[in-house]
mmCIF file of C-alpha atoms in Angstrom:
data_model
loop_
_atom_site.group_PDB
_atom_site.id
_atom_site.type_symbol
_atom_site.label_atom_id
_atom_site.label_comp_id
_atom_site.label_asym_id
_atom_site.label_seq_id
_atom_site.Cartn_x
_atom_site.Cartn_y
_atom_site.Cartn_z
ATOM 1 C CA MET A 1 60.870 -4.351 -77.511
ATOM 2 C CA LYS A 2 57.174 -3.880 -78.214
ATOM 3 C CA SER A 3 56.717 -7.566 -78.804
ATOM 4 C CA LEU A 4 58.388 -8.344 -75.442
ATOM 5 C CA LEU A 5 56.074 -5.997 -73.518
ATOM 6 C CA PHE A 6 53.034 -7.318 -75.309
ATOM 7 C CA GLY A 7 54.009 -10.882 -74.439
ATOM 8 C CA ARG A 8 54.373 -10.030 -70.724
ATOM 9 C CA PHE A 9 51.001 -8.286 -70.763
ATOM 10 C CA LEU A 10 49.348 -11.399 -72.150
ATOM 11 C CA LEU A 11 50.987 -13.453 -69.380
ATOM 12 C CA LEU A 12 49.725 -11.136 -66.588
ATOM 13 C CA LEU A 13 46.221 -10.568 -67.990
ATOM 14 C CA PRO A 14 44.643 -13.883 -66.736
ATOM 15 C CA TRP A 15 45.914 -13.281 -63.191
ATOM 16 C CA VAL A 16 44.539 -9.730 -63.142
ATOM 17 C CA LEU A 17 41.129 -11.026 -64.236
ATOM 18 C CA ILE A 18 41.156 -13.671 -61.466
ATOM 19 C CA VAL A 19 41.934 -11.048 -58.786
ATOM 20 C CA ILE A 20 39.098 -8.798 -60.039
ATOM 21 C CA ILE A 21 36.577 -11.684 -59.934
ATOM 22 C CA VAL A 22 37.576 -12.681 -56.378
ATOM 23 C CA LEU A 23 37.263 -9.093 -55.104
ATOM 24 C CA ASP A 24 33.837 -8.776 -56.707
ATOM 25 C CA ILE A 25 32.579 -11.965 -54.978
ATOM 26 C CA ASP A 26 33.799 -10.854 -51.520
ATOM 27 C CA SER A 27 32.146 -7.459 -51.830
ATOM 28 C CA SER A 28 28.762 -9.101 -52.512
ATOM 29 C CA ARG A 29 28.753 -11.144 -49.240
ATOM 30 C CA PRO A 30 26.881 -9.782 -46.124
ATOM 31 C CA PRO A 31 29.164 -8.672 -43.265
ATOM 32 C CA LEU A 32 29.762 -11.183 -40.480
ATOM 33 C CA PRO A 33 28.221 -10.403 -37.044
ATOM 34 C CA ALA A 34 30.565 -9.130 -34.401
ATOM 35 C CA LEU A 35 31.755 -11.797 -31.995
ATOM 36 C CA ALA A 36 30.692 -11.450 -28.367
ATOM 37 C CA PRO A 37 33.519 -11.032 -25.870
ATOM 38 C CA ARG A 38 34.393 -14.079 -23.824
ATOM 39 C CA GLY A 39 32.317 -14.481 -20.711
ATOM 40 C CA GLY A 40 29.793 -11.854 -21.859
ATOM 41 C CA GLY A 41 27.039 -14.310 -22.655
ATOM 42 C CA GLY A 42 25.859 -12.126 -25.583
ATOM 43 C CA SER A 43 25.268 -13.274 -29.152
ATOM 44 C CA GLY A 44 26.115 -10.316 -31.347
ATOM 45 C CA GLY A 45 22.749 -8.579 -30.834
ATOM 46 C CA ALA A 46 21.939 -5.565 -28.721
ATOM 47 C CA ARG A 47 22.940 -6.008 -25.107
ATOM 48 C CA PRO A 48 20.367 -5.529 -22.335
ATOM 49 C CA ALA A 49 20.432 -2.208 -20.519
ATOM 50 C CA ALA A 50 23.170 -2.023 -17.916
ATOM 51 C CA GLY A 51 22.038 -3.113 -14.461
ATOM 52 C CA ARG A 52 18.831 -4.780 -15.722
ATOM 53 C CA ALA A 53 18.743 -8.548 -15.584
ATOM 54 C CA PRO A 54 16.069 -10.304 -17.649
ATOM 55 C CA PRO A 55 12.991 -11.105 -15.498
ATOM 56 C CA ARG A 56 12.880 -14.606 -14.099
ATOM 57 C CA GLN A 57 9.606 -16.445 -13.759
ATOM 58 C CA ALA A 58 9.152 -18.688 -10.763
ATOM 59 C CA PRO A 59 8.996 -22.354 -11.729
ATOM 60 C CA GLU A 60 5.463 -23.717 -11.605
ATOM 61 C CA ALA A 61 6.405 -26.226 -8.906
ATOM 62 C CA ALA A 62 7.367 -23.332 -6.600
ATOM 63 C CA VAL A 63 3.860 -21.812 -6.759
ATOM 64 C CA PRO A 64 1.785 -23.041 -3.781
ATOM 65 C CA THR A 65 -1.240 -25.102 -4.742
ATOM 66 C CA ILE A 66 -4.637 -23.762 -3.688
ATOM 67 C CA TYR A 67 -6.975 -26.457 -2.377
ATOM 68 C CA ALA A 68 -10.617 -25.368 -2.651
ATOM 69 C CA ILE A 69 -13.092 -27.419 -0.594
ATOM 70 C CA THR A 70 -16.636 -27.068 -1.934
ATOM 71 C CA PRO A 71 -19.628 -28.740 -0.250
ATOM 72 C CA THR A 72 -22.543 -29.289 -2.637
ATOM 73 C CA TYR A 73 -26.001 -30.857 -2.505
ATOM 74 C CA SER A 74 -28.727 -31.840 -4.973
ATOM 75 C CA ARG A 75 -31.081 -29.028 -6.001
ATOM 76 C CA PRO A 76 -32.381 -27.528 -9.280
ATOM 77 C CA VAL A 77 -29.537 -24.971 -9.524
ATOM 78 C CA GLN A 78 -26.709 -27.321 -8.509
ATOM 79 C CA LYS A 79 -25.238 -27.821 -11.976
ATOM 80 C CA ALA A 80 -25.569 -24.117 -12.799
ATOM 81 C CA GLU A 81 -23.745 -23.170 -9.586
ATOM 82 C CA LEU A 82 -20.952 -25.681 -10.187
ATOM 83 C CA THR A 83 -20.584 -24.557 -13.811
ATOM 84 C CA ARG A 84 -20.053 -20.947 -12.769
ATOM 85 C CA LEU A 85 -17.523 -22.013 -10.136
ATOM 86 C CA ALA A 86 -15.613 -24.285 -12.525
ATOM 87 C CA ASN A 87 -15.380 -21.474 -15.086
ATOM 88 C CA THR A 88 -13.602 -19.405 -12.436
ATOM 89 C CA PHE A 89 -11.348 -22.195 -11.170
ATOM 90 C CA ARG A 90 -10.121 -23.066 -14.676
ATOM 91 C CA GLN A 91 -8.478 -19.651 -14.856
ATOM 92 C CA VAL A 92 -6.501 -20.153 -11.619
ATOM 93 C CA ALA A 93 -3.033 -21.717 -11.835
ATOM 94 C CA ARG A 94 -2.291 -24.732 -9.626
ATOM 95 C CA LEU A 95 -5.733 -25.113 -8.078
ATOM 96 C CA HIS A 96 -7.059 -28.471 -6.864
ATOM 97 C CA TRP A 97 -10.818 -28.670 -6.397
ATOM 98 C CA ILE A 98 -12.141 -30.919 -3.602
ATOM 99 C CA LEU A 99 -15.840 -31.300 -4.362
ATOM 100 C CA VAL A 100 -17.819 -33.023 -1.608
ATOM 101 C CA GLU A 101 -21.409 -34.135 -2.173
ATOM 102 C CA ASP A 102 -23.933 -34.313 0.646
ATOM 103 C CA ALA A 103 -25.029 -37.803 -0.374
ATOM 104 C CA ALA A 104 -24.607 -41.480 0.467
ATOM 105 C CA ALA A 105 -23.105 -42.067 -2.996
ATOM 106 C CA ARG A 106 -21.712 -40.010 -5.859
ATOM 107 C CA SER A 107 -24.519 -38.756 -8.070
ATOM 108 C CA GLU A 108 -24.418 -39.286 -11.827
ATOM 109 C CA LEU A 109 -24.943 -35.581 -12.453
ATOM 110 C CA VAL A 110 -21.918 -34.465 -10.412
ATOM 111 C CA SER A 111 -19.782 -37.377 -11.640
ATOM 112 C CA ARG A 112 -20.399 -36.412 -15.270
ATOM 113 C CA PHE A 113 -19.795 -32.789 -14.440
ATOM 114 C CA VAL A 114 -16.432 -33.526 -12.761
ATOM 115 C CA ALA A 115 -15.341 -35.708 -15.705
ATOM 116 C CA GLY A 116 -15.828 -32.785 -18.084
ATOM 117 C CA ALA A 117 -14.792 -29.942 -15.801
ATOM 118 C CA GLY A 118 -11.278 -29.723 -17.225
ATOM 119 C CA LEU A 119 -9.404 -29.102 -13.975
ATOM 120 C CA PRO A 120 -7.799 -31.187 -11.187
ATOM 121 C CA CYS A 121 -10.664 -32.359 -9.015
ATOM 122 C CA THR A 122 -11.262 -34.879 -6.227
ATOM 123 C CA HIS A 123 -14.896 -35.991 -5.954
ATOM 124 C CA LEU A 124 -15.938 -37.110 -2.461
ATOM 125 C CA HIS A 125 -19.281 -37.798 -0.824
ATOM 126 C CA VAL A 126 -20.592 -38.008 2.730
ATOM 127 C CA PRO A 127 -24.220 -37.657 3.876
ATOM 128 C CA THR A 128 -25.381 -35.269 6.571
ATOM 129 C CA PRO A 129 -27.166 -37.247 9.315
ATOM 130 C CA ARG A 130 -30.907 -36.630 9.215
ATOM 131 C CA ARG A 131 -30.940 -35.239 12.770
ATOM 132 C CA TYR A 132 -28.648 -32.390 11.658
ATOM 133 C CA LYS A 133 -30.795 -31.315 8.700
ATOM 134 C CA ARG A 134 -33.234 -29.340 10.819
ATOM 135 C CA PRO A 135 -33.550 -25.593 10.089
ATOM 136 C CA GLY A 136 -31.246 -23.432 12.174
ATOM 137 C CA LEU A 137 -28.447 -25.994 12.517
ATOM 138 C CA PRO A 138 -24.996 -25.502 10.902
ATOM 139 C CA ARG A 139 -24.746 -26.900 7.384
ATOM 140 C CA ALA A 140 -22.003 -28.638 5.370
ATOM 141 C CA THR A 141 -20.066 -29.654 8.503
ATOM 142 C CA GLU A 142 -19.533 -33.279 7.454
ATOM 143 C CA GLN A 143 -18.576 -32.268 3.922
ATOM 144 C CA ARG A 144 -15.922 -29.763 4.977
ATOM 145 C CA ASN A 145 -14.493 -32.270 7.452
ATOM 146 C CA ALA A 146 -14.337 -34.907 4.704
ATOM 147 C CA GLY A 147 -12.302 -32.497 2.584
ATOM 148 C CA LEU A 148 -9.940 -31.822 5.501
ATOM 149 C CA ALA A 149 -9.512 -35.558 6.115
ATOM 150 C CA TRP A 150 -8.664 -36.197 2.447
ATOM 151 C CA LEU A 151 -6.130 -33.365 2.445
ATOM 152 C CA ARG A 152 -4.379 -34.644 5.579
ATOM 153 C CA GLN A 153 -4.319 -38.225 4.353
ATOM 154 C CA ARG A 154 -2.837 -37.155 1.015
ATOM 155 C CA HIS A 155 0.017 -35.241 2.656
ATOM 156 C CA GLN A 156 0.662 -37.133 5.887
ATOM 157 C CA HIS A 157 3.608 -39.145 4.561
ATOM 158 C CA LEU A 158 5.322 -36.269 2.747
ATOM 159 C CA PRO A 159 8.206 -34.399 4.462
ATOM 160 C CA PRO A 160 7.616 -30.823 5.665
ATOM 161 C CA PRO A 161 7.465 -28.054 4.767
ATOM 162 C CA GLN A 162 4.661 -28.555 2.264
ATOM 163 C CA SER A 163 3.492 -25.453 0.434
ATOM 164 C CA GLY A 164 -0.202 -24.970 -0.209
ATOM 165 C CA VAL A 165 -3.256 -22.974 0.823
ATOM 166 C CA LEU A 166 -6.693 -24.207 1.868
ATOM 167 C CA PHE A 167 -9.835 -22.245 1.020
ATOM 168 C CA PHE A 168 -13.493 -23.079 1.696
ATOM 169 C CA ALA A 169 -15.262 -22.212 -1.568
ATOM 170 C CA ASP A 170 -19.041 -22.578 -1.261
ATOM 171 C CA ASP A 171 -20.761 -23.102 -4.610
ATOM 172 C CA ASP A 172 -23.187 -20.182 -4.214
ATOM 173 C CA ASN A 173 -20.483 -17.484 -4.056
ATOM 174 C CA THR A 174 -18.852 -15.350 -6.748
ATOM 175 C CA TYR A 175 -15.053 -15.004 -6.740
ATOM 176 C CA SER A 176 -12.693 -12.477 -8.295
ATOM 177 C CA LEU A 177 -9.524 -13.962 -9.810
ATOM 178 C CA GLU A 178 -7.563 -11.396 -7.802
ATOM 179 C CA LEU A 179 -8.650 -13.155 -4.615
ATOM 180 C CA PHE A 180 -6.612 -16.241 -5.499
ATOM 181 C CA GLN A 181 -3.497 -14.134 -6.083
ATOM 182 C CA GLU A 182 -3.985 -12.603 -2.649
ATOM 183 C CA MET A 183 -4.487 -15.855 -0.740
ATOM 184 C CA ARG A 184 -1.596 -17.720 -2.382
ATOM 185 C CA THR A 185 0.941 -15.903 -0.180
ATOM 186 C CA THR A 186 -0.791 -16.957 3.067
ATOM 187 C CA ARG A 187 1.783 -17.830 5.735
ATOM 188 C CA LYS A 188 -0.669 -19.017 8.402
ATOM 189 C CA VAL A 189 -4.229 -17.628 8.209
ATOM 190 C CA SER A 190 -5.198 -14.748 5.933
ATOM 191 C CA VAL A 191 -8.456 -12.750 5.948
ATOM 192 C CA TRP A 192 -10.344 -10.291 3.715
ATOM 193 C CA PRO A 193 -13.810 -8.699 3.297
ATOM 194 C CA VAL A 194 -16.879 -10.528 1.943
ATOM 195 C CA GLY A 195 -19.632 -8.738 0.039
ATOM 196 C CA LEU A 196 -23.423 -9.117 0.409
ATOM 197 C CA VAL A 197 -23.384 -10.937 3.725
ATOM 198 C CA GLY A 198 -24.694 -10.440 7.253
ATOM 199 C CA GLY A 199 -27.505 -8.156 6.120
ATOM 200 C CA ARG A 200 -24.972 -5.575 4.915
ATOM 201 C CA ARG A 201 -23.294 -4.684 1.640
ATOM 202 C CA TYR A 202 -20.110 -6.171 3.071
ATOM 203 C CA GLU A 203 -18.399 -7.347 6.231
ATOM 204 C CA ARG A 204 -14.699 -7.031 6.902
ATOM 205 C CA PRO A 205 -11.912 -7.265 9.467
ATOM 206 C CA VAL A 206 -10.962 -3.847 10.819
ATOM 207 C CA VAL A 207 -7.223 -3.293 10.361
ATOM 208 C CA GLU A 208 -4.872 -0.839 12.083
ATOM 209 C CA ASN A 209 -1.130 -0.742 11.453
ATOM 210 C CA GLY A 210 -1.338 -3.982 9.498
ATOM 211 C CA LYS A 211 -3.096 -5.915 12.288
ATOM 212 C CA VAL A 212 -6.719 -7.029 12.708
ATOM 213 C CA VAL A 213 -8.191 -5.178 15.695
ATOM 214 C CA GLY A 214 -11.930 -5.756 15.252
ATOM 215 C CA TRP A 215 -14.784 -6.567 12.922
ATOM 216 C CA TYR A 216 -17.181 -4.527 10.811
ATOM 217 C CA THR A 217 -20.232 -6.797 10.823
ATOM 218 C CA GLY A 218 -24.004 -6.654 11.076
ATOM 219 C CA TRP A 219 -24.414 -9.756 13.207
ATOM 220 C CA ARG A 220 -22.833 -10.683 16.541
ATOM 221 C CA ALA A 221 -19.676 -8.632 16.515
ATOM 222 C CA ASP A 222 -18.747 -10.345 19.789
ATOM 223 C CA ARG A 223 -17.835 -13.545 17.936
ATOM 224 C CA PRO A 224 -14.126 -14.437 18.355
ATOM 225 C CA PHE A 225 -13.794 -14.381 14.548
ATOM 226 C CA ALA A 226 -16.755 -12.442 13.144
ATOM 227 C CA ILE A 227 -16.086 -13.561 9.599
ATOM 228 C CA ASP A 228 -17.846 -15.465 6.803
ATOM 229 C CA MET A 229 -16.652 -18.876 5.575
ATOM 230 C CA ALA A 230 -15.540 -17.214 2.328
ATOM 231 C CA GLY A 231 -13.428 -14.657 4.188
ATOM 232 C CA PHE A 232 -10.280 -16.590 5.100
ATOM 233 C CA ALA A 233 -7.627 -19.039 3.883
ATOM 234 C CA VAL A 234 -5.317 -21.337 5.831
ATOM 235 C CA SER A 235 -1.801 -22.506 5.052
ATOM 236 C CA LEU A 236 -1.572 -26.229 4.317
ATOM 237 C CA GLN A 237 1.229 -26.514 6.868
ATOM 238 C CA VAL A 238 -1.100 -25.172 9.573
ATOM 239 C CA ILE A 239 -3.756 -27.736 8.647
ATOM 240 C CA LEU A 240 -1.218 -30.554 8.830
ATOM 241 C CA SER A 241 0.259 -29.366 12.136
ATOM 242 C CA HIS A 242 -3.220 -29.263 13.746
ATOM 243 C CA PRO A 243 -4.611 -32.709 12.844
ATOM 244 C CA LYS A 244 -7.549 -32.435 15.253
ATOM 245 C CA ALA A 245 -8.804 -29.100 13.950
ATOM 246 C CA VAL A 246 -12.235 -29.782 12.419
ATOM 247 C CA PHE A 247 -15.697 -28.257 12.225
ATOM 248 C CA LYS A 248 -17.651 -29.301 15.302
ATOM 249 C CA ARG A 249 -21.228 -30.466 15.616
ATOM 250 C CA ARG A 250 -21.606 -30.649 19.377
ATOM 251 C CA GLY A 251 -22.070 -27.249 20.973
ATOM 252 C CA SER A 252 -21.698 -25.370 17.683
ATOM 253 C CA GLN A 253 -24.297 -22.714 16.924
ATOM 254 C CA PRO A 254 -25.346 -21.297 13.540
ATOM 255 C CA GLY A 255 -22.914 -18.623 12.453
ATOM 256 C CA MET A 256 -20.231 -19.844 14.859
ATOM 257 C CA GLN A 257 -18.600 -22.511 12.699
ATOM 258 C CA GLU A 258 -15.898 -20.150 11.452
ATOM 259 C CA SER A 259 -14.973 -19.068 14.989
ATOM 260 C CA ASP A 260 -15.069 -22.625 16.342
ATOM 261 C CA PHE A 261 -12.666 -23.747 13.605
ATOM 262 C CA LEU A 262 -10.270 -20.792 13.627
ATOM 263 C CA LYS A 263 -9.910 -20.845 17.423
ATOM 264 C CA GLN A 264 -8.205 -24.221 17.066
ATOM 265 C CA ILE A 265 -5.444 -22.987 14.741
ATOM 266 C CA THR A 266 -4.760 -19.276 15.266
ATOM 267 C CA THR A 267 -5.427 -16.045 17.175
ATOM 268 C CA VAL A 268 -6.789 -12.707 16.016
ATOM 269 C CA GLU A 269 -3.337 -11.151 16.511
ATOM 270 C CA GLU A 270 -1.809 -13.619 14.030
ATOM 271 C CA LEU A 271 -4.285 -12.958 11.195
ATOM 272 C CA GLU A 272 -2.817 -11.668 7.912
ATOM 273 C CA PRO A 273 -4.950 -8.943 6.290
ATOM 274 C CA LYS A 274 -5.213 -9.204 2.504
ATOM 275 C CA ALA A 275 -7.070 -7.205 -0.160
ATOM 276 C CA ASN A 276 -5.365 -3.880 0.547
ATOM 277 C CA ASN A 277 -5.656 -4.130 4.342
ATOM 278 C CA CYS A 278 -9.192 -5.506 4.025
ATOM 279 C CA THR A 279 -10.537 -2.548 2.056
ATOM 280 C CA LYS A 280 -11.385 -4.393 -1.208
ATOM 281 C CA VAL A 281 -14.222 -6.859 -1.763
ATOM 282 C CA LEU A 282 -13.038 -9.784 -3.917
ATOM 283 C CA VAL A 283 -15.725 -12.363 -3.051
ATOM 284 C CA TRP A 284 -19.492 -12.003 -2.864
ATOM 285 C CA HIS A 285 -22.070 -14.199 -1.135
ATOM 286 C CA THR A 286 -24.402 -13.837 -4.106
ATOM 287 C CA ARG A 287 -26.702 -16.879 -3.721
ATOM 288 C CA THR A 288 -28.868 -17.910 -6.659
ATOM 289 C CA GLU A 289 -32.503 -16.957 -6.173
ATOM 290 C CA LYS A 290 -35.030 -19.703 -5.532
ATOM 291 C CA VAL A 291 -36.117 -21.230 -8.833
ATOM 292 C CA ASN A 292 -39.771 -20.965 -9.868
ATOM 293 C CA LEU A 293 -40.896 -24.416 -11.042
ATOM 294 C CA ALA A 294 -44.621 -23.871 -10.580
ATOM 295 C CA ASN A 295 -45.346 -25.006 -14.142
ATOM 296 C CA GLU A 296 -43.117 -28.078 -14.094
ATOM 297 C CA PRO A 297 -45.318 -31.169 -14.714
ATOM 298 C CA LYS A 298 -45.494 -33.804 -12.009
ATOM 299 C CA TYR A 299 -44.630 -36.525 -14.508
ATOM 300 C CA HIS A 300 -42.094 -36.209 -17.304
ATOM 301 C CA LEU A 301 -43.983 -35.324 -20.510
ATOM 302 C CA ASP A 302 -41.162 -34.396 -22.906
ATOM 303 C CA THR A 303 -39.995 -36.929 -25.477
ATOM 304 C CA VAL A 304 -36.351 -36.485 -24.411
ATOM 305 C CA SER A 305 -34.639 -36.426 -21.035
ATOM 306 C CA ILE A 306 -32.447 -33.356 -20.537
ATOM 307 C CA GLU A 307 -30.042 -32.850 -17.639
ATOM 308 C CA VAL A 308 -30.331 -29.333 -16.218
#
């Protein structure tokens, strides 16, 4: 009897050992992740809080392009001014710089600068007629009009609506990055304050109940649009739908260019106040001081030629 039991034990022993080994292997494996229910879209991790969808970022193509028209002319501080402006523009998404020289041909200095600027840029040139260079006459008229003409020609064959915003960015101003966020939502014509202009710390549109009702300015408050060139932006669609709207030479007086242009495309009642109902200054008419070159030699004496 004992020999029979012992024989059966020997027969069962290998199978018992196999079962023990298999159980030991399974216990050493990491647990499988729980399967997400069908249609849930999850992947076994923590689910987002109920009622909160993950934030969606607008595709880049849906962000309106800002077109900045900048007249510029040859002077000792030209490259310094353009460098400061380019450093600002490089931080603005979807901005196209239209740089217009007051010259009969593109200068080497500006051409080299544009090539290394590192942002989308169109380099144009048009000279101001000599008879319009007298003191007291409006400046940069031909250059701004050249930028408008390029913009219309570029978009004339594209179907509406075309999103975009036009802004006149003189090279002697200083711009906050917040300004570009404000102007990008312009539906027709938007306005905001400008600092260090008109003999005052700032000028601004006066706003009541979300509408422009007047102007806080130190010079000719009777102007239809008593605003600086840096104080407004225009929707691209408005520019395209008013093909004859340009800056005028005939009959235009100094300080009236903004009013003469805006009268062709909008009314005061239609203006869109930005910058917290025109209570924040986001652009300054700083102007670089006149450079002192009293000790500059008449003839070049250095052994190298340096572009400044």
